[in-house]
Amino acid sequence: MKTCLIVDDSAVIRKVARRILEGMNFKVAEAEDGAKALVQCSDAMPDVILLDWNMPEMDGYDFLRALRQSPSGGSPKVLFCTTENDVGAIARALHAGADEYIMKPFDRDIVSAKLEQVGFPAQANAA
Amino acid sequence: MTDVEFDFLRAYLKTRSGLALTAEKRYLVESRLGPVCRRFNLATLHDLVGALKTPRDPAVEKAVVEAMTTNETFFFRDRTPFDLFKDVLLPEAIVRRAAQRKLRIWCAAASTGQEPYSIAMMLQDAAPRLAGWTVEIVATDISTEVLEKARAGLYSHFEVQRGLPVQLLLKHFEQIGEQWRISQGLRQMVDYRPLNLLHPFDALGTFDIIYCRNVLIYFDAPTKGDVLGRLSASLSPDGALLLGAAETVIGLTDRLVPSPTHRGLYNQARAAGARLASPVAPPLRRVVGL
């Protein structure tokens, strides 16, 4: 089973995203900011990270830059999932190492489509 | 809505759009035509049926057909037909049409434009190989309303996130408030025209590649056969027809055959027969086990 770490300071967003991802056969873990997410990644690197931008302690952008510089930090597919929806923010995220970008609000179809684009078609995640 | 009124609407939609509604789709008629009633200040579906009978109002007729048309689409929908275009059909066409330097593509159920624009993006990426070529994308749909949206090329953030990689969003779209507009260059590559597939379309000319995906499923078998036969007549002898995943030509026409190698791709039966008869065609050796 593929693993996904949801990094978002909103418990509501984490709950909604968890429901969507578990419905797609992902094993889901959660972190409420970038600093906690980095610790979790050092313990067990997930296959996919769904990453908010604005969070306390360490925001998504700084988390991503730190992740990509860490050992094995290049392997997870990172999907930014944020209300920062302007072109400049998207370009910055890609430059920092994001693989895809989800603009909030999102729904299951968007998450599914974006995961497929980074190599995780819905029906294949149980393998 | 009485049974008689439902039967009238079924027959009406079948004649005008080819839509074959089963009795179980009664709920669909009620849910989609309710807003049409409100738009034209008609109290009930009974009144709408009356308005369709006499005297006929073209605006009501058009609204009824458009309301019952399914316009579900997104960029690079199902992915495979577009990978096939980029990796197989376009490179083959560039070789086959090297002398004419002309390529014609038809999206026969273009809806709000995501399919033709997906093709246009791939053609723009291939621009260096197509320098000096005339490339046409003709995109048709029965609904003038969706064609207006397609021409405008303006999409919500939900629409640009379904199927479109974010890199292509940045490359080809301009952000306008909460919406995203596809570039003028891509908009100019697509020629949108209203067309009912039940009506003759030979005036459009001959195409090298035809996308007619997820529309035949709404037709009954004789209508599917008729449309497929006429699509074959509009397809060049070595052309490619792409249908939706739930669609086929089998049992509907003998003028087209499935590609032996690519699902959803169909070729002219005569051309396929000629390839099989050719002693130099590599597939022949495999087919006959030589």
mmCIF file of C-alpha atoms in Angstrom, chain B residues 128-244:
data_model
loop_
_atom_site.group_PDB
_atom_site.id
_atom_site.type_symbol
_atom_site.label_atom_id
_atom_site.label_comp_id
_atom_site.label_asym_id
_atom_site.label_seq_id
_atom_site.Cartn_x
_atom_site.Cartn_y
_atom_site.Cartn_z
ATOM 1 C CA PRO B 128 9.709 22.902 -34.803
ATOM 2 C CA ARG B 129 8.792 19.692 -36.673
ATOM 3 C CA LEU B 130 5.773 21.389 -38.250
ATOM 4 C CA ALA B 131 7.462 24.547 -39.538
ATOM 5 C CA GLY B 132 5.934 25.457 -42.886
ATOM 6 C CA TRP B 133 2.972 23.120 -42.388
ATOM 7 C CA THR B 134 -0.699 24.010 -42.522
ATOM 8 C CA VAL B 135 -2.326 22.469 -39.475
ATOM 9 C CA GLU B 136 -6.054 22.790 -38.915
ATOM 10 C CA ILE B 137 -8.050 21.838 -35.857
ATOM 11 C CA VAL B 138 -11.774 21.920 -36.541
ATOM 12 C CA ALA B 139 -13.861 21.556 -33.390
ATOM 13 C CA THR B 140 -17.606 21.029 -33.537
ATOM 14 C CA ASP B 141 -20.445 20.558 -31.094
ATOM 15 C CA ILE B 142 -24.219 20.554 -31.240
ATOM 16 C CA SER B 143 -24.382 23.152 -28.461
ATOM 17 C CA THR B 144 -23.646 26.740 -29.432
ATOM 18 C CA GLU B 145 -23.530 27.595 -25.727
ATOM 19 C CA VAL B 146 -20.549 25.345 -25.031
ATOM 20 C CA LEU B 147 -18.849 26.529 -28.215
ATOM 21 C CA GLU B 148 -19.039 30.105 -26.955
ATOM 22 C CA LYS B 149 -17.273 29.041 -23.784
ATOM 23 C CA ALA B 150 -14.725 27.108 -25.833
ATOM 24 C CA ARG B 151 -13.985 30.131 -28.012
ATOM 25 C CA ALA B 152 -13.541 32.325 -24.940
ATOM 26 C CA GLY B 153 -11.071 29.789 -23.534
ATOM 27 C CA LEU B 154 -11.825 30.862 -19.973
ATOM 28 C CA TYR B 155 -11.817 28.141 -17.322
ATOM 29 C CA SER B 156 -12.372 27.884 -13.573
ATOM 30 C CA HIS B 157 -9.670 26.634 -11.280
ATOM 31 C CA PHE B 158 -11.567 23.332 -11.020
ATOM 32 C CA GLU B 159 -11.513 22.921 -14.788
ATOM 33 C CA VAL B 160 -7.805 23.644 -15.218
ATOM 34 C CA GLN B 161 -6.883 21.186 -12.488
ATOM 35 C CA ARG B 162 -8.585 18.153 -13.999
ATOM 36 C CA GLY B 163 -6.094 16.520 -16.329
ATOM 37 C CA LEU B 164 -3.878 19.518 -16.976
ATOM 38 C CA PRO B 165 -0.351 19.275 -15.539
ATOM 39 C CA VAL B 166 0.510 22.440 -13.621
ATOM 40 C CA GLN B 167 3.521 23.050 -15.869
ATOM 41 C CA LEU B 168 1.156 23.357 -18.851
ATOM 42 C CA LEU B 169 -1.104 25.656 -16.846
ATOM 43 C CA LEU B 170 1.802 28.031 -16.304
ATOM 44 C CA LYS B 171 2.964 27.719 -19.896
ATOM 45 C CA HIS B 172 -0.316 28.180 -21.743
ATOM 46 C CA PHE B 173 -2.701 30.090 -19.468
ATOM 47 C CA GLU B 174 -3.065 33.597 -18.153
ATOM 48 C CA GLN B 175 -4.630 34.139 -14.736
ATOM 49 C CA ILE B 176 -7.612 36.472 -14.753
ATOM 50 C CA GLY B 177 -8.912 36.830 -11.209
ATOM 51 C CA GLU B 178 -10.320 33.460 -10.186
ATOM 52 C CA GLN B 179 -10.217 32.160 -13.746
ATOM 53 C CA TRP B 180 -7.612 31.064 -16.262
ATOM 54 C CA ARG B 181 -7.598 31.992 -19.934
ATOM 55 C CA ILE B 182 -5.847 29.853 -22.495
ATOM 56 C CA SER B 183 -3.343 31.748 -24.635
ATOM 57 C CA GLN B 184 -4.461 33.622 -27.703
ATOM 58 C CA GLY B 185 -2.070 31.562 -29.812
ATOM 59 C CA LEU B 186 -3.843 28.335 -28.824
ATOM 60 C CA ARG B 187 -7.298 29.879 -29.209
ATOM 61 C CA GLN B 188 -6.421 30.898 -32.752
ATOM 62 C CA MET B 189 -5.391 27.350 -33.616
ATOM 63 C CA VAL B 190 -8.925 26.000 -33.187
ATOM 64 C CA ASP B 191 -11.792 26.655 -35.591
ATOM 65 C CA TYR B 192 -15.059 26.150 -33.675
ATOM 66 C CA ARG B 193 -18.235 25.437 -35.615
ATOM 67 C CA PRO B 194 -21.719 24.338 -34.541
ATOM 68 C CA LEU B 195 -22.603 20.921 -35.921
ATOM 69 C CA ASN B 196 -25.219 18.288 -35.272
ATOM 70 C CA LEU B 197 -23.673 14.908 -36.071
ATOM 71 C CA LEU B 198 -27.062 13.722 -37.323
ATOM 72 C CA HIS B 199 -26.815 16.211 -40.161
ATOM 73 C CA PRO B 200 -24.474 15.912 -43.172
ATOM 74 C CA PHE B 201 -20.911 16.979 -42.400
ATOM 75 C CA ASP B 202 -19.144 16.158 -45.652
ATOM 76 C CA ALA B 203 -18.737 19.911 -46.284
ATOM 77 C CA LEU B 204 -16.087 19.941 -43.538
ATOM 78 C CA GLY B 205 -13.795 18.037 -45.896
ATOM 79 C CA THR B 206 -11.450 15.141 -45.195
ATOM 80 C CA PHE B 207 -9.454 14.739 -42.020
ATOM 81 C CA ASP B 208 -6.289 12.883 -41.097
ATOM 82 C CA ILE B 209 -7.304 12.398 -37.473
ATOM 83 C CA ILE B 210 -10.806 12.476 -36.001
ATOM 84 C CA TYR B 211 -11.573 12.519 -32.296
ATOM 85 C CA CYS B 212 -15.198 11.534 -31.700
ATOM 86 C CA ARG B 213 -15.135 10.479 -28.091
ATOM 87 C CA ASN B 214 -17.960 9.840 -25.652
ATOM 88 C CA VAL B 215 -20.777 10.963 -27.909
ATOM 89 C CA LEU B 216 -21.799 7.780 -29.741
ATOM 90 C CA ILE B 217 -22.681 6.187 -26.396
ATOM 91 C CA TYR B 218 -25.779 8.392 -26.290
ATOM 92 C CA PHE B 219 -27.039 7.156 -29.686
ATOM 93 C CA ASP B 220 -28.921 3.984 -30.551
ATOM 94 C CA ALA B 221 -27.248 1.349 -32.751
ATOM 95 C CA PRO B 222 -28.623 2.469 -36.162
ATOM 96 C CA THR B 223 -27.614 6.078 -35.429
ATOM 97 C CA LYS B 224 -24.148 4.979 -34.308
ATOM 98 C CA GLY B 225 -23.749 2.986 -37.525
ATOM 99 C CA ASP B 226 -24.884 5.915 -39.634
ATOM 100 C CA VAL B 227 -22.550 8.404 -37.946
ATOM 101 C CA LEU B 228 -19.598 5.976 -38.069
ATOM 102 C CA GLY B 229 -20.178 5.367 -41.767
ATOM 103 C CA ARG B 230 -20.115 9.092 -42.464
ATOM 104 C CA LEU B 231 -17.079 9.604 -40.214
ATOM 105 C CA SER B 232 -15.327 6.975 -42.325
ATOM 106 C CA ALA B 233 -16.220 8.966 -45.453
ATOM 107 C CA SER B 234 -14.662 12.063 -43.846
ATOM 108 C CA LEU B 235 -11.485 10.229 -42.866
ATOM 109 C CA SER B 236 -8.500 10.016 -45.194
ATOM 110 C CA PRO B 237 -7.677 6.467 -46.373
ATOM 111 C CA ASP B 238 -4.772 6.224 -43.921
ATOM 112 C CA GLY B 239 -6.508 8.310 -41.262
ATOM 113 C CA ALA B 240 -7.135 7.605 -37.592
ATOM 114 C CA LEU B 241 -10.438 7.722 -35.713
ATOM 115 C CA LEU B 242 -10.400 7.862 -31.923
ATOM 116 C CA LEU B 243 -13.482 6.830 -29.996
ATOM 117 C CA GLY B 244 -14.225 6.816 -26.260
#
